[in-house]
């Protein structure tokens, strides 16, 4: 292959971000996932109240100045519970994707050729590391 042909050869990943930016639904999805991750990471600083703190005097408070989304039957702030619930959601999603991807990568590595094994095992190791980090939350 000549030097000019190798320079002009297109990689499959070239232009991915350009195509991604043109898809408005993909951008909305990216914004929502980013918002969920940021909410989960900064939950202790974003939540106005402790999500487990009960106040029997404030049972079933309607939305207002004190509780933006109201209070439940035990007087717990619903907004705080939603914000801290994002951490559980993110942990479960990272764990399930990590388990599935690691299992799939290991299965493909066991069934694939020697050329395919190294990249798949490497990817499986990275995903399993992400699973461990997510599970330690």
Tab-separated table of C-alpha atoms in Angstrom:
chain	number	residue	atom	x	y	z
A	1	UNK	CA	0.000	0.000	0.000
A	2	UNK	CA	1.444	3.340	-0.964
A	3	UNK	CA	1.865	6.255	1.453
A	4	UNK	CA	-0.832	8.299	-0.294
A	5	UNK	CA	-3.323	5.449	-0.176
A	6	UNK	CA	-2.740	4.910	3.526
A	7	UNK	CA	-3.293	8.620	4.256
A	8	UNK	CA	-6.532	8.718	2.328
A	9	UNK	CA	-7.835	5.439	3.731
A	10	UNK	CA	-10.823	6.179	5.928
A	11	UNK	CA	-11.092	4.763	9.383
A	12	UNK	CA	-14.525	3.494	10.442
A	13	UNK	CA	-14.524	5.806	13.467
A	14	UNK	CA	-13.875	8.911	11.409
A	15	UNK	CA	-16.834	11.261	11.429
A	16	UNK	CA	-18.663	9.507	14.261
A	17	UNK	CA	-18.918	12.659	16.376
A	18	UNK	CA	-20.076	14.626	13.322
A	19	UNK	CA	-22.883	12.141	12.667
A	20	UNK	CA	-23.693	12.020	16.377
A	21	UNK	CA	-24.077	15.811	16.572
A	22	UNK	CA	-26.550	15.782	13.683
A	23	UNK	CA	-28.855	13.383	15.519
A	24	UNK	CA	-30.903	15.516	17.927
A	25	UNK	CA	-32.340	12.564	19.824
A	26	UNK	CA	-28.839	11.263	20.469
A	27	UNK	CA	-27.824	14.660	21.855
A	28	UNK	CA	-30.894	14.728	24.113
A	29	UNK	CA	-30.016	11.239	25.346
A	30	UNK	CA	-26.428	12.269	26.000
A	31	UNK	CA	-27.631	15.312	27.958
A	32	UNK	CA	-29.988	13.180	30.065
A	33	UNK	CA	-27.325	10.588	30.854
A	34	UNK	CA	-24.862	13.368	31.737
A	35	UNK	CA	-27.478	14.964	34.007
A	36	UNK	CA	-28.130	11.609	35.701
A	37	UNK	CA	-24.424	10.974	36.275
A	38	UNK	CA	-23.811	14.474	37.636
A	39	UNK	CA	-26.859	14.212	39.896
A	40	UNK	CA	-25.669	10.862	41.234
A	41	UNK	CA	-22.134	12.090	41.851
A	42	UNK	CA	-23.165	15.335	43.562
A	43	UNK	CA	-26.246	13.960	45.384
A	44	UNK	CA	-25.021	14.787	48.926
A	45	UNK	CA	-24.616	18.448	47.931
A	46	UNK	CA	-27.731	18.752	45.743
A	47	UNK	CA	-30.332	17.153	48.004
A	48	UNK	CA	-32.010	19.671	50.301
A	49	UNK	CA	-32.723	17.107	53.049
A	50	UNK	CA	-31.536	13.706	54.218
A	51	UNK	CA	-33.582	11.212	52.150
A	52	UNK	CA	-34.088	8.876	55.115
A	53	UNK	CA	-34.999	11.548	57.679
A	54	UNK	CA	-38.592	11.196	58.801
A	55	UNK	CA	-40.842	13.922	60.154
A	56	UNK	CA	-44.269	12.800	61.279
A	57	UNK	CA	-45.370	16.435	61.488
A	58	UNK	CA	-44.738	16.899	57.763
A	59	UNK	CA	-46.521	13.753	56.582
A	60	UNK	CA	-47.980	14.064	53.086
A	61	UNK	CA	-47.032	17.720	52.770
A	62	UNK	CA	-48.012	19.078	49.369
A	63	UNK	CA	-45.365	20.659	47.140
A	64	UNK	CA	-44.413	24.081	48.417
A	65	UNK	CA	-41.569	26.209	49.707
A	66	UNK	CA	-40.319	23.684	52.249
A	67	UNK	CA	-40.636	20.568	50.085
A	68	UNK	CA	-40.397	21.292	46.348
A	69	UNK	CA	-42.008	17.965	45.376
A	70	UNK	CA	-43.818	17.377	48.654
A	71	UNK	CA	-43.327	14.780	51.374
A	72	UNK	CA	-44.368	11.134	51.508
A	73	UNK	CA	-46.412	9.283	54.141
A	74	UNK	CA	-43.424	9.245	56.516
A	75	UNK	CA	-42.567	12.935	56.050
A	76	UNK	CA	-39.498	12.293	53.883
A	77	UNK	CA	-38.631	14.798	51.157
A	78	UNK	CA	-39.501	13.312	47.767
A	79	UNK	CA	-36.967	15.441	45.837
A	80	UNK	CA	-34.116	14.240	48.061
A	81	UNK	CA	-35.219	10.645	47.614
A	82	UNK	CA	-35.279	11.054	43.812
A	83	UNK	CA	-31.811	12.641	43.801
A	84	UNK	CA	-30.314	9.864	45.926
A	85	UNK	CA	-32.243	7.301	43.859
A	86	UNK	CA	-30.125	8.359	40.874
A	87	UNK	CA	-27.116	6.795	42.630
A	88	UNK	CA	-28.887	3.455	42.917
A	89	UNK	CA	-30.041	3.653	39.304
A	90	UNK	CA	-26.546	4.404	38.054
A	91	UNK	CA	-24.972	1.647	40.156
A	92	UNK	CA	-27.457	-0.967	38.948
A	93	UNK	CA	-27.081	0.084	35.308
A	94	UNK	CA	-23.260	0.057	35.427
A	95	UNK	CA	-23.303	-3.310	37.186
A	96	UNK	CA	-25.709	-4.910	34.707
A	97	UNK	CA	-23.836	-3.602	31.661
A	98	UNK	CA	-20.523	-4.643	33.216
A	99	UNK	CA	-21.734	-8.160	33.961
A	100	UNK	CA	-23.280	-8.578	30.506
A	101	UNK	CA	-20.322	-7.132	28.631
A	102	UNK	CA	-17.783	-9.100	30.641
A	103	UNK	CA	-19.723	-12.331	30.209
A	104	UNK	CA	-20.111	-11.694	26.493
A	105	UNK	CA	-16.456	-10.801	26.059
A	106	UNK	CA	-15.329	-13.903	27.930
A	107	UNK	CA	-17.695	-16.105	25.923
A	108	UNK	CA	-16.445	-14.635	22.652
A	109	UNK	CA	-12.864	-14.994	23.817
A	110	UNK	CA	-13.432	-18.643	24.610
A	111	UNK	CA	-15.058	-19.286	21.247
A	112	UNK	CA	-13.075	-16.876	19.054
A	113	UNK	CA	-9.719	-17.234	17.380
A	114	UNK	CA	-6.402	-16.258	18.952
A	115	UNK	CA	-6.435	-12.939	17.123
A	116	UNK	CA	-9.743	-11.956	18.701
A	117	UNK	CA	-8.937	-13.060	22.248
A	118	UNK	CA	-6.568	-10.305	23.338
A	119	UNK	CA	-8.767	-7.300	22.462
A	120	UNK	CA	-11.858	-8.966	23.894
A	121	UNK	CA	-10.168	-9.930	27.144
A	122	UNK	CA	-8.735	-6.427	27.421
A	123	UNK	CA	-12.197	-4.901	26.915
A	124	UNK	CA	-13.711	-7.362	29.375
A	125	UNK	CA	-11.105	-6.436	31.975
A	126	UNK	CA	-11.818	-2.742	31.563
A	127	UNK	CA	-15.565	-3.278	31.849
A	128	UNK	CA	-15.130	-5.487	34.902
A	129	UNK	CA	-13.007	-2.736	36.488
A	130	UNK	CA	-15.806	-0.254	35.790
A	131	UNK	CA	-18.226	-2.699	37.396
A	132	UNK	CA	-16.077	-2.865	40.524
A	133	UNK	CA	-15.864	0.922	40.739
A	134	UNK	CA	-19.631	1.241	40.279
A	135	UNK	CA	-20.349	-1.454	42.849
A	136	UNK	CA	-18.187	0.242	45.459
A	137	UNK	CA	-20.493	3.285	45.565
